[in-house]
Short mmCIF file of C-alpha atoms and ligand atoms in Angstrom, two decimals:
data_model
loop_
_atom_site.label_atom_id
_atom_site.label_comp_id
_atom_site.label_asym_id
_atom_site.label_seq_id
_atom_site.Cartn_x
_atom_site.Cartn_y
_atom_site.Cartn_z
CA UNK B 11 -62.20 -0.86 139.47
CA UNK B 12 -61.13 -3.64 141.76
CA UNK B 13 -57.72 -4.80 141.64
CA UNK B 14 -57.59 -8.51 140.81
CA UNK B 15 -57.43 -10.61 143.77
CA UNK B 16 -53.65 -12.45 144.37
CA UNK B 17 -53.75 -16.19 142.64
CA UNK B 18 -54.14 -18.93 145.49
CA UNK B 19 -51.46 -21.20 145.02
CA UNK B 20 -52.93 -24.53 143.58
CA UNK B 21 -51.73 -28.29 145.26
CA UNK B 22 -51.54 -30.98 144.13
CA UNK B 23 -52.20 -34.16 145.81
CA UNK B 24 -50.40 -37.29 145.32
CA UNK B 25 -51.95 -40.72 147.20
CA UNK B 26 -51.59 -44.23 147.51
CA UNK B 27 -53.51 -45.41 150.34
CA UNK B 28 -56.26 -44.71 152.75
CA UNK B 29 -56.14 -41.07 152.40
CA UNK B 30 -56.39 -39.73 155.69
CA UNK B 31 -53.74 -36.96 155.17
CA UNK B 32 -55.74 -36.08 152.26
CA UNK B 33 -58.50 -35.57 154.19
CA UNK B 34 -56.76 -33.57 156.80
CA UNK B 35 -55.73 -31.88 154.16
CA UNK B 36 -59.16 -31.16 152.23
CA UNK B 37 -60.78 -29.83 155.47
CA UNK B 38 -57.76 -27.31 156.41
CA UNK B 39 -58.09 -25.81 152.84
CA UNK B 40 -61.59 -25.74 152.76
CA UNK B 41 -61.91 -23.64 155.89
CA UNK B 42 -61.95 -19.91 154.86
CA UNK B 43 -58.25 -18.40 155.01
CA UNK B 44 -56.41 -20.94 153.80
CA UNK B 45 -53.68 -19.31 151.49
CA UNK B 46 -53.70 -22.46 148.82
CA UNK B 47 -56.03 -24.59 147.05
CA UNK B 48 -56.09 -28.71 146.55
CA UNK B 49 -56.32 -28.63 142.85
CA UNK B 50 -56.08 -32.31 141.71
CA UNK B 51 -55.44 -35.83 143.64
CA UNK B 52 -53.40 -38.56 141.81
CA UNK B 53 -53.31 -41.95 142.56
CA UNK B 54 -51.47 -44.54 141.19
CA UNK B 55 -53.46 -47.39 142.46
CA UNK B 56 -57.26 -47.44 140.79
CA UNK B 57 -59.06 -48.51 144.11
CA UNK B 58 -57.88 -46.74 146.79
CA UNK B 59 -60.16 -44.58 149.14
CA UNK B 60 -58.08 -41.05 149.21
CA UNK B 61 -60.04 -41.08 145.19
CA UNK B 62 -63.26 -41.40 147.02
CA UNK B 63 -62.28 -38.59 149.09
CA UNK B 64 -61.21 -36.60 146.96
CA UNK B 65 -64.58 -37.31 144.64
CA UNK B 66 -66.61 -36.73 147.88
CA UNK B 67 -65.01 -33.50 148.17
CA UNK B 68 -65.11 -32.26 144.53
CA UNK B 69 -62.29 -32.27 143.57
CA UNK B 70 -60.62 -33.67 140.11
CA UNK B 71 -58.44 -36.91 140.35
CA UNK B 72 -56.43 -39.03 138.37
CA UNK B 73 -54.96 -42.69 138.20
CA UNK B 74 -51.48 -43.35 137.08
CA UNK B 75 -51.44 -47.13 137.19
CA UNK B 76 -47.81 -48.21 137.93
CA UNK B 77 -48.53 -51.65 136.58
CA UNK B 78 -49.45 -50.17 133.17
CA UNK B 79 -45.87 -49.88 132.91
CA UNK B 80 -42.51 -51.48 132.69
CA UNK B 81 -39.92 -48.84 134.36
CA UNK B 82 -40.25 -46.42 136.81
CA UNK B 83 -38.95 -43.72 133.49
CA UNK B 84 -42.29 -44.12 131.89
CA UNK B 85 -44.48 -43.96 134.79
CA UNK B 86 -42.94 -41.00 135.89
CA UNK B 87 -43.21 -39.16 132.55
CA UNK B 88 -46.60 -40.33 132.31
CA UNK B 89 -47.56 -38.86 135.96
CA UNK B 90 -45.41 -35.82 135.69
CA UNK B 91 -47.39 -34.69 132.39
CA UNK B 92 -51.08 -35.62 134.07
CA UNK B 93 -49.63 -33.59 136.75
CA UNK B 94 -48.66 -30.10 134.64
CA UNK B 95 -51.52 -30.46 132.89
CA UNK B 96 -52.87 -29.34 136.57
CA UNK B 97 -50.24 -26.82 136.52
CA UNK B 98 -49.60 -26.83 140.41
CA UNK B 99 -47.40 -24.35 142.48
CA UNK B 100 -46.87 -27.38 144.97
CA UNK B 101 -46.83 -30.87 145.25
CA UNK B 102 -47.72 -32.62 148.47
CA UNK B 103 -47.22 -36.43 148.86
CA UNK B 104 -49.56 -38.31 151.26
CA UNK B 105 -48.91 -41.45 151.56
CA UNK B 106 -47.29 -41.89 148.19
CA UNK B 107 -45.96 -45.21 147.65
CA UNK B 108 -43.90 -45.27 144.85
CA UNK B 109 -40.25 -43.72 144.66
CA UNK B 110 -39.83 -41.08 142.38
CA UNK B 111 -36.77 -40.32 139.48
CA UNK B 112 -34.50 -37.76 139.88
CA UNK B 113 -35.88 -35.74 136.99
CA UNK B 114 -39.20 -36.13 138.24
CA UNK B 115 -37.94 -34.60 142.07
CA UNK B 116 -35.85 -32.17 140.00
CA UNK B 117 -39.34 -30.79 138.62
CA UNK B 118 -40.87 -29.76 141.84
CA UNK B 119 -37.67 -29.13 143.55
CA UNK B 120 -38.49 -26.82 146.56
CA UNK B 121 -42.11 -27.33 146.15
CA UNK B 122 -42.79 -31.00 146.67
CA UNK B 123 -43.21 -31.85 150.45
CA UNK B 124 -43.59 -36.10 152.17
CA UNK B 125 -44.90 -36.58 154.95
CA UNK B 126 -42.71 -39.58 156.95
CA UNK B 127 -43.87 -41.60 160.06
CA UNK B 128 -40.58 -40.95 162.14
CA UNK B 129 -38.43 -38.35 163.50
CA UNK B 130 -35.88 -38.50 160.48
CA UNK B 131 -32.86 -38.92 159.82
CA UNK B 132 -33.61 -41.88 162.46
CA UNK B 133 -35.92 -44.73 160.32
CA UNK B 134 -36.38 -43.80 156.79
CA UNK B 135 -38.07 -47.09 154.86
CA UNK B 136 -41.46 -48.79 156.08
CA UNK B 137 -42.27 -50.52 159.21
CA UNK B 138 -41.00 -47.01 161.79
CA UNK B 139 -43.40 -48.42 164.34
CA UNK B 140 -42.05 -51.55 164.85
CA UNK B 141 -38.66 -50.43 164.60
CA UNK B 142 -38.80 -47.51 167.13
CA UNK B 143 -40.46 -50.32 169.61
CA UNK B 144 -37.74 -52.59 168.75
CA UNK B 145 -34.95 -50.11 169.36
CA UNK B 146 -36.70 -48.79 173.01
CA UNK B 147 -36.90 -45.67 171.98
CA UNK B 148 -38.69 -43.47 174.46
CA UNK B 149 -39.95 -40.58 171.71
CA UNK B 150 -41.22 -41.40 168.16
CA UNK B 151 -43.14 -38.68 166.00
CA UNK B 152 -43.22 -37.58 162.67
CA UNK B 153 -41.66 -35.69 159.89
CA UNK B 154 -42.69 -33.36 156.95
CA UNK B 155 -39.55 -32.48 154.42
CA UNK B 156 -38.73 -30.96 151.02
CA UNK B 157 -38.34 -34.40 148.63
CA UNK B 158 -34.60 -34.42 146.73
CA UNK B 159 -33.28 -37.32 145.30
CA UNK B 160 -32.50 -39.23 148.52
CA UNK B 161 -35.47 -41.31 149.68
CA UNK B 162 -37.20 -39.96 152.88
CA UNK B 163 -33.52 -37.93 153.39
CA UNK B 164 -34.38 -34.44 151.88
CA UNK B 165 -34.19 -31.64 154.43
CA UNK B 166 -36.79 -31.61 157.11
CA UNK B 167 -38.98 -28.74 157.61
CA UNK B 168 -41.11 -30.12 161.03
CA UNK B 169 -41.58 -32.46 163.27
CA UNK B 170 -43.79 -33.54 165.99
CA UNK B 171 -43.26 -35.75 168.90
CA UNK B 172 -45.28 -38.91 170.42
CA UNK B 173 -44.13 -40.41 173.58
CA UNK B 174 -44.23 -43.39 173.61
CA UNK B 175 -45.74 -45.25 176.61
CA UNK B 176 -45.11 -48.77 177.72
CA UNK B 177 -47.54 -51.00 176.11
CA UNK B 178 -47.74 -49.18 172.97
CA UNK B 179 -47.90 -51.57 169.88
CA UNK B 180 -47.04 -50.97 166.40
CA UNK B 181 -50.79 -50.32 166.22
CA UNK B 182 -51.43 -48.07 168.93
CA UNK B 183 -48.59 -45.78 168.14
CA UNK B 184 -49.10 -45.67 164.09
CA UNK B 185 -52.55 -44.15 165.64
CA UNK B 186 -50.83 -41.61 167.42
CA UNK B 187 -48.67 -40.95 164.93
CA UNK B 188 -51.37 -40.04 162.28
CA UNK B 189 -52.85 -37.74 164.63
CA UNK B 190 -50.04 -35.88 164.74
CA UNK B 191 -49.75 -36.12 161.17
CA UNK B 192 -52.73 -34.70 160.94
CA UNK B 193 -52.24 -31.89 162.32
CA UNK B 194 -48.85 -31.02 160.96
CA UNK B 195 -49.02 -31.61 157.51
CA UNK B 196 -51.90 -28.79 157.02
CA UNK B 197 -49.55 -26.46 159.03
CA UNK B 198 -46.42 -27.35 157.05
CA UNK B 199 -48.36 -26.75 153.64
CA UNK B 200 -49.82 -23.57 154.76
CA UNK B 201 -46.18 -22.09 154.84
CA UNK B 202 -45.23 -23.60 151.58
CA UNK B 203 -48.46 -21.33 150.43
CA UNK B 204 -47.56 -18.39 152.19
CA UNK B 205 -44.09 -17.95 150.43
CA UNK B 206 -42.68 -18.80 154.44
CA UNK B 207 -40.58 -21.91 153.67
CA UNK B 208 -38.22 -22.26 150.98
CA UNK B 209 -35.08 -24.94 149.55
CA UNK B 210 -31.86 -23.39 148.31
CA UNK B 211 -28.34 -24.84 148.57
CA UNK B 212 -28.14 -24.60 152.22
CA UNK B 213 -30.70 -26.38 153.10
CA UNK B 214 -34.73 -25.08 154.12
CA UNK B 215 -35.27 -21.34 155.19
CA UNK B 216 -38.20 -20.22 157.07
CA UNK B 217 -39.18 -16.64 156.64
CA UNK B 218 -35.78 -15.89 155.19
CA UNK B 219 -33.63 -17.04 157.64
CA UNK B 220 -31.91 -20.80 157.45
CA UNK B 221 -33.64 -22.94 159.84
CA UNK B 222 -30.82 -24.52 162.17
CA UNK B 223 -32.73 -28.22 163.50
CA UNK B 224 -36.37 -28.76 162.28
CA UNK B 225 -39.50 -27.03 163.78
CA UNK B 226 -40.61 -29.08 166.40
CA UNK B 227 -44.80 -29.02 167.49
CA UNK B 228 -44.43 -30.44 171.16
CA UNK B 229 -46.79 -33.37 171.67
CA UNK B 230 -50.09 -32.79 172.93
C1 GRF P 29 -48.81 -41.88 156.62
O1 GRF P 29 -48.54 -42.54 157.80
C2 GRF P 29 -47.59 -41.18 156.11
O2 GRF P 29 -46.71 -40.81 157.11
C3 GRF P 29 -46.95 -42.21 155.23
O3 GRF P 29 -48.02 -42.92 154.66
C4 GRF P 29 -49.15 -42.86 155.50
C5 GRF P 29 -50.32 -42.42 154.68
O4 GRF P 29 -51.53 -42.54 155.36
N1 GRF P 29 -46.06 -41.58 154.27
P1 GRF P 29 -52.86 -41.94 154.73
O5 GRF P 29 -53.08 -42.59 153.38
O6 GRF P 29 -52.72 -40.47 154.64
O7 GRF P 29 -53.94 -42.34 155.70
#
């Protein structure tokens, strides 16, 4: 007899938005090695596309409605139970727009990951474009970290770079930027599947050994 094949780690997708991470996401698992499977998606806003994705691609969602409720303790014990009922290994937030409790981050400690449109710790919050244009900055990029308590300020696993070139607009380089994204937030995940990258007191370890400065994917 056959031993039973190893479980694939399940993911869980959390969206508010567009979806394009999602996406990226959905096609990296999808192709044939991928050590982890997407699950479930949950949104917490009814309309938005990363559902239609997600429907498109098969896969189960779910709508947590912030407005259905009046402090961010209910909607987070509302989400957190739609989200065991999935029972995931990992939670991956793309383009999640709501901030989370601490209980809620305490949950997934060490296996909830954000994806964040700068090179952190340099602009956590919204609008990075326009503030890395502001500031002159001649490199912007992208991070992927474990989420703790502090918003966009948990330990950062990767990074990758994007130049930025003079005439760049907020527009041009949030493109860039999600390319990137898109191609580091797949790679990122793959190692939370793989058992490669892991949280403890000292901060992110990758293969067993504490990772000094973030991984860095040089830009294309
Ligand atoms: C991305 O830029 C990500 O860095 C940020 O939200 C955006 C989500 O975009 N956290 P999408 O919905 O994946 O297209």
């Amino acid at each position: 007899m056959m031993a039973d094949p190893a479980p694939v780690p399940k993911i869980l997708v959390l969206a508010s938005g567009s979806g394009t991470n999602l996406q990226a996401l959905i096609d990296s698992t999808r192709t044939r090695d991928f050590p982890g499977e997407i699950v479930a998606v949950g949104c917490n806003r009814p309309g938005a596309f990363a559902l239609e994705r997600a429907a498109q691609a098969n896969i189960p969602t779910f709508v947590v409605n912030h407005k259905d409720f009046t402090s961010r303790e209910e909607f987070d014990a509302a989400l957190l139970a739609e989200i065991l009922r999935h029972n995931p290994d990992a939670v991956v937030l793309a383009g999640f727009m709501r901030i989370l409790t601490r209980d809620f981050v305490r949950a997934f400690r060490g296996r909830m990951l954000n994806i964040h449109p700068s090179l952190l710790p340099a602009y956590t919050g919204l609008n990075t474009h326009q503030r890395v244009l502001d500031a002159g900055d001649a490199v912007h990029g992208v991070s992927v970290h474990f989420v703790t308590e502090e918003l966009d300020g948990g330990p950062v696993i990767a990074q990758a770079e994007v130049p930025v070139a003079s005439g760049d607009t907020a527009e041009s380089l949030a493109e860039k930027v999600q390319k990137q994204e898109h191609t580091l937030y797949p790679i990122v995940v793959r190692w939370l599947c793989e058992g490669r990258i892991s949280l403890d007191a000292n901060g992110v370890s990758f293969d067993g050994k504490p990772l000094a400065a973030p991984l860095v994917l040089p830009a294309d």
